Short mmCIF file of C-alpha atoms and ligand atoms in Angstrom, two decimals:
data_model
loop_
_atom_site.label_atom_id
_atom_site.label_comp_id
_atom_site.label_asym_id
_atom_site.label_seq_id
_atom_site.Cartn_x
_atom_site.Cartn_y
_atom_site.Cartn_z
CA UNK A 6 -0.09 0.30 0.04
CA UNK A 7 1.19 3.52 -1.04
CA UNK A 8 2.36 5.97 1.34
CA UNK A 9 1.94 9.12 -0.14
CA UNK A 10 4.88 11.63 -0.32
CA UNK A 11 5.70 15.03 -0.36
CA UNK A 12 7.57 16.88 -3.04
CA UNK A 13 10.05 19.34 -1.71
CA UNK A 14 13.14 20.86 -4.03
CA UNK A 15 12.58 18.09 -6.52
CA UNK A 16 12.50 15.12 -3.77
CA UNK A 17 10.16 12.79 -2.93
CA UNK A 18 10.67 13.04 0.80
CA UNK A 19 8.49 11.11 3.28
CA UNK A 20 7.19 12.98 6.04
CA UNK A 21 8.63 12.35 9.83
CA UNK A 22 5.21 12.86 11.15
CA UNK A 23 3.31 10.27 13.62
CA UNK A 24 -0.37 11.62 12.61
CA UNK A 25 -1.43 9.75 10.02
CA UNK A 26 -4.67 8.91 8.03
CA UNK A 27 -6.10 6.77 5.50
CA UNK A 28 -7.11 7.45 1.88
CA UNK A 29 -10.34 5.21 1.68
CA UNK A 30 -12.33 4.27 -1.43
CA UNK A 31 -16.21 6.41 -0.71
CA UNK A 32 -17.82 3.13 -3.05
CA UNK A 33 -16.33 0.74 -0.89
CA UNK A 34 -14.74 1.64 2.54
CA UNK A 35 -13.17 -2.16 3.19
CA UNK A 36 -10.51 -0.86 0.40
CA UNK A 37 -7.61 1.20 1.48
CA UNK A 38 -5.98 3.36 -1.23
CA UNK A 39 -2.99 4.44 0.83
CA UNK A 40 -1.60 5.77 3.87
CA UNK A 41 -1.25 9.36 4.41
CA UNK A 42 1.27 11.10 6.54
CA UNK A 43 0.41 14.63 7.66
CA UNK A 44 3.56 17.24 7.24
CA UNK A 45 4.64 19.05 9.59
CA UNK A 46 5.11 22.74 9.88
CA UNK A 47 8.80 22.23 9.60
CA UNK A 48 7.90 20.37 6.38
CA UNK A 49 5.16 22.68 4.67
CA UNK A 50 7.91 25.71 5.52
CA UNK A 51 10.53 23.50 4.02
CA UNK A 52 8.49 23.44 1.02
CA UNK A 53 7.86 27.31 1.10
CA UNK A 54 11.87 27.35 0.99
CA UNK A 55 12.57 25.10 -1.39
CA UNK A 56 9.93 27.42 -3.73
CA UNK A 57 12.01 30.67 -2.69
CA UNK A 58 15.39 29.66 -3.35
CA UNK A 59 14.01 28.59 -7.18
CA UNK A 60 12.23 31.30 -8.13
CA UNK A 61 15.08 33.13 -9.47
CA UNK A 62 16.08 30.65 -11.99
CA UNK A 63 12.41 30.32 -12.74
CA UNK A 64 11.81 33.96 -13.28
CA UNK A 65 14.54 34.29 -15.78
CA UNK A 66 13.64 30.99 -17.81
CA UNK A 67 11.79 32.70 -20.86
CA UNK A 68 7.65 32.30 -20.79
CA UNK A 69 8.01 30.31 -23.72
CA UNK A 70 10.46 28.02 -22.78
CA UNK A 71 8.28 27.59 -19.30
CA UNK A 72 4.99 26.86 -21.46
CA UNK A 73 6.93 24.32 -23.09
CA UNK A 74 7.10 22.38 -20.05
CA UNK A 75 3.21 22.43 -19.10
CA UNK A 76 2.55 21.44 -22.90
CA UNK A 77 4.97 18.67 -22.12
CA UNK A 78 2.59 18.49 -18.67
CA UNK A 79 -0.47 18.60 -20.99
CA UNK A 80 1.15 15.27 -23.28
CA UNK A 81 1.60 13.68 -20.83
CA UNK A 82 -1.82 14.16 -18.45
CA UNK A 83 -3.51 12.80 -22.02
CA UNK A 84 -0.82 9.50 -21.85
CA UNK A 85 -2.12 9.05 -18.46
CA UNK A 86 -5.51 10.54 -18.53
CA UNK A 87 -7.20 6.48 -18.10
CA UNK A 88 -4.74 5.45 -15.24
CA UNK A 89 -5.58 8.81 -13.43
CA UNK A 90 -9.13 8.82 -14.54
CA UNK A 91 -9.49 5.39 -12.57
CA UNK A 92 -7.50 6.96 -9.31
CA UNK A 93 -9.48 9.85 -9.18
CA UNK A 94 -12.60 7.79 -9.13
CA UNK A 95 -11.49 4.97 -6.35
CA UNK A 96 -10.11 8.03 -4.28
CA UNK A 97 -13.22 10.89 -4.73
CA UNK A 98 -15.91 8.70 -5.97
CA UNK A 99 -17.14 10.23 -9.22
CA UNK A 100 -18.22 7.91 -11.86
CA UNK A 101 -15.47 6.84 -14.53
CA UNK A 102 -17.32 8.98 -17.33
CA UNK A 103 -16.82 11.76 -14.81
CA UNK A 104 -13.32 11.32 -14.29
CA UNK A 105 -12.57 11.18 -17.61
CA UNK A 106 -14.07 14.53 -18.62
CA UNK A 107 -12.56 16.10 -15.62
CA UNK A 108 -9.18 14.95 -16.82
CA UNK A 109 -10.21 16.17 -20.51
CA UNK A 110 -10.89 19.39 -19.14
CA UNK A 111 -7.08 19.53 -17.18
CA UNK A 112 -5.76 18.68 -20.70
CA UNK A 113 -7.44 21.69 -22.03
CA UNK A 114 -6.64 24.11 -19.40
CA UNK A 115 -2.39 23.04 -19.58
CA UNK A 116 -2.84 23.08 -23.23
CA UNK A 117 -4.72 27.14 -23.29
CA UNK A 118 -1.95 27.78 -20.34
CA UNK A 119 1.10 26.99 -22.35
CA UNK A 120 0.00 28.68 -25.59
CA UNK A 121 -0.40 31.79 -23.43
CA UNK A 122 3.24 31.63 -22.16
CA UNK A 123 3.77 32.92 -25.85
CA UNK A 124 1.19 35.91 -25.15
CA UNK A 125 2.00 37.49 -22.40
CA UNK A 126 2.00 40.80 -23.99
CA UNK A 127 1.68 43.82 -22.37
CA UNK A 128 -0.02 47.20 -24.43
CA UNK A 129 1.72 50.04 -25.36
CA UNK A 130 0.21 53.01 -25.14
CA UNK A 131 0.45 56.74 -26.55
CA UNK A 132 1.82 59.59 -23.89
CA UNK A 133 0.31 63.41 -23.78
CA UNK A 134 3.92 65.05 -24.53
CA UNK A 135 5.47 64.23 -27.57
CA UNK A 136 8.38 61.47 -28.04
CA UNK A 137 7.12 60.23 -25.06
CA UNK A 138 5.41 56.80 -24.69
CA UNK A 139 4.40 53.67 -21.85
CA UNK A 140 4.58 50.15 -21.83
CA UNK A 141 3.46 47.57 -19.67
CA UNK A 142 4.54 44.29 -19.15
CA UNK A 143 3.38 41.19 -16.69
CA UNK A 144 6.12 39.84 -13.90
CA UNK A 145 5.90 36.88 -11.23
CA UNK A 146 4.91 37.57 -7.78
CA UNK A 147 7.33 35.11 -6.92
CA UNK A 148 6.17 31.59 -4.42
CA UNK A 149 2.38 31.36 -4.80
CA UNK A 150 0.24 28.57 -2.88
CA UNK A 151 -2.52 26.96 -4.44
CA UNK A 152 -4.81 25.16 -2.18
CA UNK A 153 -7.74 22.95 -3.60
CA UNK A 154 -10.53 20.92 -2.55
CA UNK A 155 -11.11 16.85 -3.17
CA UNK A 156 -14.52 16.93 -5.24
CA UNK A 157 -11.88 18.36 -8.35
CA UNK A 158 -8.98 16.70 -7.26
CA UNK A 159 -6.93 16.92 -10.86
CA UNK A 160 -8.70 19.47 -13.00
CA UNK A 161 -8.72 22.83 -10.02
CA UNK A 162 -4.45 21.74 -9.05
CA UNK A 163 -4.31 22.31 -12.73
CA UNK A 164 -6.20 25.34 -13.55
CA UNK A 165 -4.14 26.83 -10.77
CA UNK A 166 -0.08 25.60 -11.01
CA UNK A 167 -0.53 25.86 -14.97
CA UNK A 168 -1.04 29.31 -14.80
CA UNK A 169 1.18 29.96 -11.87
CA UNK A 170 3.66 28.47 -13.62
CA UNK A 171 3.74 29.72 -17.21
CA UNK A 172 3.27 33.45 -15.51
CA UNK A 173 7.00 32.51 -13.55
CA UNK A 174 6.39 31.93 -10.40
CA UNK A 175 7.30 28.86 -8.19
CA UNK A 176 4.35 26.54 -6.64
CA UNK A 177 3.69 25.45 -3.00
CA UNK A 178 0.74 22.97 -3.76
CA UNK A 179 -1.87 22.08 -0.76
CA UNK A 180 -4.07 19.36 -2.06
CA UNK A 181 -7.28 18.37 0.06
CA UNK A 182 -6.40 15.89 2.32
CA UNK A 183 -9.18 13.66 1.21
CA UNK A 184 -7.55 13.09 -2.44
CA UNK A 185 -3.87 12.76 -2.03
CA UNK A 186 -3.29 10.17 -4.52
CA UNK A 187 -4.63 12.35 -7.65
CA UNK A 188 -2.28 15.17 -6.11
CA UNK A 189 1.18 12.97 -6.00
CA UNK A 190 0.38 11.63 -10.11
CA UNK A 191 -0.38 15.16 -10.63
CA UNK A 192 3.02 16.75 -9.67
CA UNK A 193 4.72 13.82 -10.79
CA UNK A 194 3.79 14.22 -14.31
CA UNK A 195 4.65 17.46 -14.08
CA UNK A 196 8.45 16.58 -12.75
CA UNK A 197 8.23 14.39 -15.90
CA UNK A 198 7.56 16.91 -18.29
CA UNK A 199 10.89 18.27 -17.00
CA UNK A 200 9.88 20.98 -14.03
CA UNK A 201 13.30 22.08 -12.22
CA UNK A 202 13.64 20.99 -8.52
CA UNK A 203 11.77 23.56 -5.78
CA UNK A 204 9.49 25.10 -8.67
CA UNK A 205 6.57 23.28 -7.73
CA UNK A 206 6.43 21.23 -4.71
CA UNK A 207 3.72 18.70 -2.74
CA UNK A 208 3.03 19.64 0.68
CA UNK A 209 0.34 16.69 2.28
CA UNK A 210 -0.91 17.41 5.50
CA UNK A 211 -3.62 18.75 7.00
CA UNK A 212 -5.39 22.34 6.20
CA UNK A 213 -5.08 23.30 9.74
CA UNK A 214 -1.19 22.50 10.50
CA UNK A 215 0.54 22.23 6.84
CA UNK A 216 -1.98 24.68 5.01
CA UNK A 217 -1.94 27.48 7.71
CA UNK A 218 2.21 27.30 7.87
CA UNK A 219 2.05 27.62 4.20
CA UNK A 220 -0.68 30.55 3.65
CA UNK A 221 0.87 32.00 6.63
CA UNK A 222 4.70 32.49 5.65
CA UNK A 223 5.85 35.61 4.82
CA UNK A 224 7.39 34.75 1.80
CA UNK A 225 4.08 33.44 -0.08
CA UNK A 226 3.00 36.26 -2.29
CA UNK A 227 -0.51 35.34 -3.32
CA UNK A 228 -3.02 32.02 -2.38
CA UNK A 229 -5.35 30.76 -4.82
CA UNK A 230 -8.00 28.98 -2.75
CA UNK A 231 -10.84 26.60 -3.85
CA UNK A 232 -13.26 25.98 -1.11
CA UNK A 233 -15.54 25.92 1.44
CA UNK A 234 -16.78 29.56 2.70
CA UNK A 235 -16.08 28.84 5.94
CA UNK A 236 -12.30 27.96 5.28
CA UNK A 237 -12.24 30.21 2.63
CA UNK A 238 -13.12 33.62 4.26
CA UNK A 239 -10.94 32.71 7.59
CA UNK A 240 -7.70 32.22 4.97
CA UNK A 241 -8.98 36.00 3.52
CA UNK A 242 -9.13 37.26 6.23
CA UNK A 243 -5.39 35.35 7.08
CA UNK A 244 -3.53 36.16 4.40
CA UNK A 245 -4.91 39.76 3.02
CA UNK A 246 -3.46 41.00 6.38
CA UNK A 247 -0.18 40.48 5.36
CA UNK A 248 -0.61 42.65 2.64
CA UNK A 249 -0.45 39.35 0.24
CA UNK A 250 -2.78 38.71 -2.89
CA UNK A 251 -5.95 36.20 -2.62
CA UNK A 252 -8.50 34.87 -4.92
CA UNK A 253 -11.35 32.48 -3.37
CA UNK A 254 -13.52 30.22 -4.94
CA UNK A 255 -15.89 28.87 -2.81
CA UNK A 256 -19.76 27.21 -2.20
CA UNK A 257 -22.62 27.82 -4.28
CA UNK A 258 -26.44 27.37 -3.80
CA UNK A 259 -27.39 27.46 -8.09
CA UNK A 260 -31.00 27.85 -9.00
CA UNK A 261 -32.25 26.75 -12.05
CA UNK A 262 -35.59 29.34 -13.31
CA UNK A 263 -37.82 26.97 -15.17
CA UNK A 264 -40.73 28.98 -16.78
CA UNK A 265 -44.20 27.68 -18.12
CA UNK A 266 -42.90 28.11 -22.47
CA UNK A 267 -39.30 25.55 -21.18
CA UNK A 268 -38.95 22.07 -23.35
CA UNK A 269 -39.89 20.27 -19.85
CA UNK A 270 -37.81 17.16 -21.16
CA UNK A 271 -34.87 18.94 -21.76
CA UNK A 272 -35.44 21.22 -18.62
CA UNK A 273 -35.91 17.68 -16.40
CA UNK A 274 -33.10 16.11 -17.87
CA UNK A 275 -30.40 19.16 -17.84
CA UNK A 276 -31.78 19.41 -13.83
CA UNK A 277 -31.41 15.95 -12.85
CA UNK A 278 -27.88 15.75 -14.06
CA UNK A 279 -26.75 19.59 -12.38
CA UNK A 280 -28.36 18.07 -9.45
CA UNK A 281 -27.49 14.79 -8.75
CA UNK A 282 -24.60 14.33 -11.51
CA UNK A 283 -21.03 13.73 -9.37
CA UNK A 284 -24.00 12.87 -6.59
CA UNK A 285 -23.78 16.92 -6.36
CA UNK A 286 -20.61 17.36 -4.98
CA UNK A 287 -19.95 20.44 -7.66
CA UNK A 288 -19.48 23.41 -6.80
CA UNK A 289 -21.69 24.51 -9.61
CA UNK A 290 -24.28 21.91 -8.83
CA UNK A 291 -28.46 22.44 -9.17
CA UNK A 292 -29.31 22.91 -5.83
CA UNK A 293 -32.53 24.79 -6.12
CA UNK A 294 -34.79 24.46 -9.42
CA UNK A 295 -37.40 27.69 -9.14
CA UNK A 296 -40.59 26.71 -11.64
CA UNK A 297 -43.45 28.41 -12.28
CA UNK A 298 -46.93 27.63 -10.62
CA UNK A 299 -48.42 26.47 -13.98
CA UNK A 300 -46.19 23.63 -14.58
CA UNK A 301 -44.35 23.12 -11.38
CA UNK A 302 -46.45 19.74 -10.64
CA UNK A 303 -45.70 18.06 -13.59
CA UNK A 304 -41.98 18.91 -13.65
CA UNK A 305 -42.14 17.37 -9.76
CA UNK A 306 -43.66 14.15 -11.05
CA UNK A 307 -40.94 14.04 -14.08
CA UNK A 308 -37.73 14.85 -11.79
CA UNK A 309 -38.65 12.77 -9.34
CA UNK A 310 -39.18 9.98 -11.81
CA UNK A 311 -35.78 10.63 -13.40
CA UNK A 312 -34.17 10.76 -9.69
CA UNK A 313 -35.55 7.31 -9.04
CA UNK A 314 -34.32 5.74 -12.29
CA UNK A 315 -30.19 6.86 -11.57
CA UNK A 316 -28.30 3.56 -11.54
CA UNK A 317 -26.35 5.13 -7.91
CA UNK A 318 -23.25 2.26 -7.36
CA UNK A 319 -19.47 2.48 -7.64
CA UNK A 320 -18.04 4.76 -10.75
CA UNK A 321 -15.55 1.74 -11.95
CA UNK A 322 -18.91 0.57 -12.93
CA UNK A 323 -19.75 1.40 -16.52
CA UNK A 324 -23.52 1.50 -15.80
CA UNK A 325 -23.32 3.72 -12.75
CA UNK A 326 -24.87 7.20 -12.83
CA UNK A 327 -24.25 8.50 -9.28
CA UNK A 328 -21.55 7.37 -6.99
CA UNK A 329 -20.97 8.15 -3.69
CA UNK A 330 -19.94 11.03 -1.72
CA UNK A 331 -16.67 11.10 -0.53
CA UNK A 332 -16.63 10.31 2.69
CA UNK A 333 -18.44 9.50 6.30
CA UNK A 334 -18.07 13.05 7.23
CA UNK A 335 -19.51 14.46 4.11
CA UNK A 336 -22.20 11.64 3.80
CA UNK A 337 -23.62 12.11 7.18
CA UNK A 338 -23.83 16.08 6.15
CA UNK A 339 -25.94 15.24 3.46
CA UNK A 340 -28.61 13.14 5.75
CA UNK A 341 -28.72 15.94 8.14
CA UNK A 342 -29.70 18.45 5.76
CA UNK A 343 -32.65 15.67 4.29
CA UNK A 344 -33.80 15.44 8.41
CA UNK A 345 -33.39 19.75 8.52
CA UNK A 346 -35.18 19.58 5.09
CA UNK A 347 -38.33 17.04 6.41
CA UNK A 348 -37.85 19.60 9.71
CA UNK A 349 -38.69 22.62 8.27
CA UNK A 350 -41.73 21.76 6.26
CA UNK A 351 -40.48 20.70 3.12
CA UNK A 352 -42.57 18.24 1.46
CA UNK A 353 -40.64 14.90 0.29
CA UNK A 354 -40.88 13.58 -2.89
CA UNK A 355 -38.42 11.01 -3.39
CA UNK A 356 -34.93 9.85 -2.37
CA UNK A 357 -34.37 10.69 1.81
CA UNK A 358 -32.54 8.07 2.62
CA UNK A 359 -29.10 5.93 2.26
CA UNK A 360 -28.96 3.63 -0.90
CA UNK A 361 -28.20 0.21 0.19
CA UNK A 362 -28.69 -3.27 -1.48
CA UNK A 363 -26.38 -4.61 -4.20
CA UNK A 364 -23.62 -3.87 -3.15
CA UNK A 365 -24.28 -0.29 -2.16
CA UNK A 366 -24.15 -0.75 2.15
CA UNK A 367 -20.31 -0.48 1.79
CA UNK A 368 -20.12 2.73 0.70
CA UNK A 369 -21.02 6.29 1.50
CA UNK A 370 -24.91 6.17 -0.76
CA UNK A 371 -27.50 8.76 -0.60
CA UNK A 372 -30.54 8.41 -2.90
CA UNK A 373 -31.06 11.30 -5.35
CA UNK A 374 -33.48 13.52 -3.28
CA UNK A 375 -36.44 15.63 -4.29
CA UNK A 376 -37.76 18.64 -2.19
CA UNK A 377 -40.61 20.26 -2.81
CA UNK A 378 -42.60 23.19 -1.68
CA UNK A 379 -39.22 24.58 -0.42
CA UNK A 380 -39.59 28.55 1.10
CA UNK A 381 -36.86 30.66 0.43
CA UNK A 382 -35.96 30.94 3.95
CA UNK A 383 -35.88 27.03 4.86
CA UNK A 384 -32.27 25.64 5.30
CA UNK A 385 -32.09 23.48 2.18
CA UNK A 386 -32.73 26.62 0.33
CA UNK A 387 -30.26 28.42 1.66
CA UNK A 388 -27.26 26.63 2.40
CA UNK A 389 -25.02 24.73 0.58
CA UNK A 390 -25.68 20.80 1.04
CA UNK A 391 -22.97 19.30 -1.70
CA UNK A 392 -25.23 16.13 -2.05
CA UNK A 393 -27.80 14.60 -4.46
CA UNK A 394 -30.52 17.05 -2.75
CA UNK A 395 -32.24 19.53 -5.16
CA UNK A 396 -34.94 21.92 -3.80
CA UNK A 397 -37.80 23.13 -5.65
CA UNK A 398 -39.30 26.51 -5.01
CA UNK A 399 -42.57 27.28 -6.52
CA UNK A 400 -42.79 30.83 -8.16
CA UNK A 401 -45.76 32.70 -9.19
CA UNK A 402 -44.53 34.27 -12.64
CA UNK A 403 -41.05 35.08 -13.87
CA UNK A 404 -40.74 38.78 -11.17
CA UNK A 405 -41.03 36.14 -8.44
CA UNK A 406 -38.91 33.32 -9.85
CA UNK A 407 -36.13 36.19 -10.41
CA UNK A 408 -36.27 37.43 -6.84
CA UNK A 409 -36.05 33.76 -5.30
CA UNK A 410 -33.45 32.86 -7.66
CA UNK A 411 -31.03 36.08 -6.35
CA UNK A 412 -32.04 35.25 -2.33
CA UNK A 413 -29.07 33.91 -1.66
CA UNK A 414 -25.51 34.83 -0.33
CA UNK A 415 -23.32 32.93 -3.16
CA UNK A 416 -23.34 33.65 -6.69
CA UNK A 417 -21.56 30.93 -8.63
CA UNK A 418 -23.67 29.60 -11.43
CA UNK A 419 -27.35 29.62 -12.63
CA UNK A 420 -29.28 28.37 -15.61
CA UNK A 421 -32.57 28.94 -17.07
CA UNK A 422 -35.22 27.49 -20.11
CA UNK A 423 -37.01 28.84 -21.79
CA UNK A 424 -37.59 30.22 -25.94
CA UNK A 425 -38.46 33.32 -24.94
CA UNK A 426 -35.98 35.86 -25.87
CA UNK A 427 -36.92 38.54 -24.44
CA UNK A 428 -37.28 37.01 -20.44
CA UNK A 429 -33.87 34.76 -20.99
CA UNK A 430 -31.76 38.27 -21.48
CA UNK A 431 -33.91 39.91 -18.63
CA UNK A 432 -32.72 36.76 -16.55
CA UNK A 433 -29.46 37.04 -18.14
CA UNK A 434 -28.71 40.71 -17.14
CA UNK A 435 -30.67 40.04 -13.54
CA UNK A 436 -29.40 37.31 -12.54
CA UNK A 437 -26.49 37.58 -9.83
CA UNK A 438 -24.22 34.77 -10.74
CA UNK A 439 -20.93 35.30 -12.27
CA UNK A 440 -21.93 31.92 -14.94
CA UNK A 441 -24.91 31.80 -16.23
CA UNK A 442 -26.38 28.97 -18.68
CA UNK A 443 -29.64 29.50 -21.56
CA UNK A 444 -31.20 25.69 -21.78
CA UNK A 445 -28.65 24.02 -20.46
CA UNK A 446 -27.57 22.81 -17.05
CA UNK A 447 -25.58 25.25 -14.08
CA UNK A 448 -22.27 22.91 -14.46
CA UNK A 449 -19.52 22.92 -16.91
CA UNK A 450 -17.51 25.04 -18.34
CA UNK A 451 -14.56 25.64 -20.46
CA UNK A 452 -10.53 26.13 -20.48
CA UNK A 453 -10.50 29.07 -22.35
CA UNK A 454 -13.27 30.79 -20.85
CA UNK A 455 -13.21 32.76 -17.39
CA UNK A 456 -14.97 30.78 -14.52
CA UNK A 457 -15.70 32.24 -10.83
CA UNK A 458 -18.32 33.51 -8.92
CA UNK A 459 -19.86 36.90 -7.00
CA UNK A 460 -21.28 37.59 -4.12
CA UNK A 461 -20.17 35.18 -1.06
CA UNK A 462 -19.03 32.91 -3.92
CA UNK A 463 -15.60 34.69 -5.05
CA UNK A 464 -13.36 36.66 -4.08
CA UNK A 465 -10.06 38.27 -6.36
CA UNK A 466 -9.27 37.02 -10.19
CA UNK A 467 -11.68 34.73 -12.28
CA UNK A 468 -9.99 32.20 -12.87
CA UNK A 469 -8.84 29.88 -16.48
CA UNK A 470 -9.56 31.79 -19.78
CA UNK A 471 -8.46 35.20 -20.95
CA UNK A 472 -8.26 36.08 -17.00
CA UNK A 473 -6.44 33.15 -16.42
CA UNK A 474 -2.91 35.13 -16.01
CA UNK A 475 -4.03 37.95 -14.46
CA UNK A 476 -3.66 36.76 -10.73
CA UNK A 477 -0.24 35.71 -10.98
CA UNK A 478 1.47 38.82 -12.38
CA UNK A 479 1.79 42.05 -11.17
CA UNK A 480 1.47 45.05 -13.82
CA UNK A 481 4.41 47.13 -14.50
CA UNK A 482 4.05 50.23 -16.50
CA UNK A 483 7.21 51.32 -18.12
CA UNK A 484 7.32 55.44 -19.12
CA UNK A 485 9.65 56.42 -21.90
CA UNK A 486 11.40 59.47 -22.70
CA UNK A 487 13.38 59.41 -26.00
CA UNK A 488 13.63 62.95 -26.50
CA UNK A 489 16.96 63.33 -25.33
CA UNK A 490 16.00 66.97 -22.97
CA UNK A 491 14.55 67.75 -19.95
CA UNK A 492 11.00 67.54 -19.59
CA UNK A 493 8.98 70.51 -20.46
CA UNK A 494 6.16 70.70 -18.23
CA UNK A 495 4.95 68.26 -15.69
CA UNK A 496 2.62 65.15 -15.83
CA UNK A 497 -0.16 64.83 -13.34
P1 NDP B 511 -12.24 23.37 2.18
O1 NDP B 511 -12.86 24.70 2.62
O2 NDP B 511 -12.87 21.94 3.89
O3 NDP B 511 -10.85 22.19 2.27
C1 NDP B 511 -10.38 23.39 0.70
C2 NDP B 511 -8.92 23.35 0.95
O4 NDP B 511 -8.30 23.97 1.31
C3 NDP B 511 -8.15 21.94 1.23
O5 NDP B 511 -7.20 21.60 0.92
C4 NDP B 511 -7.85 22.00 2.95
O6 NDP B 511 -7.36 20.99 3.36
C5 NDP B 511 -7.72 23.56 3.10
N1 NDP B 511 -7.65 24.30 4.33
C6 NDP B 511 -8.60 23.62 5.26
N2 NDP B 511 -8.30 24.66 6.14
C7 NDP B 511 -7.69 25.46 6.14
C8 NDP B 511 -6.43 26.53 6.88
N3 NDP B 511 -6.88 26.72 7.87
N4 NDP B 511 -5.56 26.82 6.30
C9 NDP B 511 -4.90 26.47 4.41
N5 NDP B 511 -5.84 25.35 4.18
C10 NDP B 511 -7.10 24.79 5.26
O7 NDP B 511 -12.96 22.66 1.50
P2 NDP B 511 -13.70 20.95 0.75
O8 NDP B 511 -12.30 20.37 0.27
O9 NDP B 511 -14.24 20.21 1.46
O10 NDP B 511 -14.35 21.14 -0.41
C11 NDP B 511 -15.60 22.03 -1.06
C12 NDP B 511 -15.97 22.67 -0.72
O11 NDP B 511 -15.31 23.96 -2.12
C13 NDP B 511 -17.49 22.96 -1.70
O12 NDP B 511 -18.08 24.01 -0.17
C14 NDP B 511 -17.53 23.92 -3.06
O13 NDP B 511 -18.41 24.51 -3.51
C15 NDP B 511 -16.06 24.33 -3.02
N6 NDP B 511 -16.04 24.62 -4.25
C16 NDP B 511 -15.88 25.24 -5.46
C17 NDP B 511 -15.42 25.83 -6.34
C18 NDP B 511 -15.71 27.08 -6.62
O14 NDP B 511 -15.06 27.03 -7.99
N7 NDP B 511 -15.65 28.32 -6.84
C19 NDP B 511 -14.63 24.20 -6.85
C20 NDP B 511 -14.95 23.41 -6.27
C21 NDP B 511 -15.55 23.58 -4.89
P3 NDP B 511 -8.09 20.03 4.34
O15 NDP B 511 -8.42 18.68 3.62
O16 NDP B 511 -6.44 19.33 5.19
O17 NDP B 511 -8.92 19.93 5.47
#
C-alpha cells in the first residue's frame, strides 16, 4: 500500500510525522488505497523555502520555455488519462465517465496555459507629451500557494498550477487531505515534464497545520484557494492582513429557473444532471429549481421519476450514473440536511435515505433526493448541501422567480429554461451569478473561458480563460522619454 510523500526541492520525501490517516475508497470502505502522513509545519516551511530558492531561476526562464514544460505536462496527462481517471474514481467516488471528463478539462487547461506563455503581452500607450510613450509588462509574483478541494482533485490543481508556472511563479501545492493520490500523480507528471527542482512543491498535510503554515509564510506572495466559505473567508482575512494577494472560489447554491414555455424534457434531464451528477458534489451543482406554478406539478413528478431511475453504484462500473459521497463526514452532512428539510416542513418527494443493497452497503451512497414546496427561508434553500439533494421552490411568475433565484448569499452559476428571448435576456441581465447558462445545466465550463463567482462565492480575479494569468502576475508600467532633454511641463 502506498504511503503518499511530499515533493520538496525536486525530491520525494516521506513525512516524519506520526499523524497518519488512510485514503479510503468511498464506494467500498473496506478498500484502503494508501496511507497519508500529515506533513509537519517544518516540512511545509521547507517546501516554501525550496520555492523561494527556485524563484530567481524560474523567473528568468523565458515564458515560452516555461510554457513548453506545461505543454509537455498536458501531453503526459493525455498519455496517463485513463490511469488518472481510475485513481480519481477510486479515491473521490465520481463515475469513470465523470473522471474522464475532468481529465479532459485538465488537459485542455494545461494546453491553453502553455499557449498563453507566448501571449504574455503588455500594451503600448501613447503619451500626452511629445516623444514619450508608456508600456506595460507582466511580471511574476514570487512564491504562490495553491490550496485545493477534493471534489475536482485533478482539474482544480491544474487550473491553478499551470497558469502560476507559466507566469513565472514557483508553487507550493496543498491538496485536500481526502485526495492525495491524484495530487501525487499530478506532481509526478510535472516532474516527468521537466519542472526544475523547487519550482513545484507538494505538501500533503492538514489544512489547519501544513496549510496554515504555508498561507501564513511571509514569503508567500499570493494564495489561490478553492473550497468552502468557512475556510475561505478565514484564509482571506489571514492572508490579506499581511498584504498578500488572495483569490477565493467558494460555495454555491445554484438555481435553475424553469418558465412555463420551457422544453420540459430538456429542463428535467438538465436539472437531474446538474443536481445529481457527481453526487451533487460540484460547486456548480444545481441545488434549487425555481419553477413557475403552472408547470410545477408536472416538473416535480418528472424529476422524481428521473431521480428514482438513476443507477447508483461504484463509479468504476460503466452502468453507474451516480457514485457515493466522498467520505463519512460528507455523507452524514447530506443525511443531516435531509432531516433538516423534513423538519422545516418541505415535502420529501423521493429519496431521502441512504442507498443500500446490491453492494451499496459498504459505500457512502445517498439516494437522489427531491424536496418540493421548499420556501426561500428554509435551510435547504439557503445552505450548500453538497449532495444529491434538489429543492424545488415554486414561483407565481417570472418576477417572483428572479427574486427567489437571487435570494442567496452565493453567486456562482445559474441557468434558465425558456424559449422567450425577452425573458431570457432579462434573466441574463438580472441574475446575480458569475456564470449563467441558457437551456443547459448550471454545471460545466471550458478551459479558454473565465470561471468564477460573485457575491459570497468569489473573491479576486477569475480563474481560467483570458483572465487565468491576471492573478499570478503584477503589472508594471514603464514610461519612456526619448527626447533626450529635460521634460517641459509636468504630468499629473
Ligand atoms: P475546504 O474548505 O474544507 O478545504 C479546501 C482546502 O483548504 C483543503 O485543501 C483544506 O485542507 C484546506 N484548508 C482547510 N483549512 C485550512 C487552513 N486553516 N489553512 C489553509 N488551508 C486550509 O473545502 P472542501 O475540500 O470540503 O471542498 C468543498 C468546497 O469547495 C465546497 O464548498 C465547494 O462549493 C467548494 N468548491 C468551489 C469551487 C468554485 O470554483 N467556486 C469549485 C469546487 C469546489 P484539508 O483537506 O486538509 O482540510
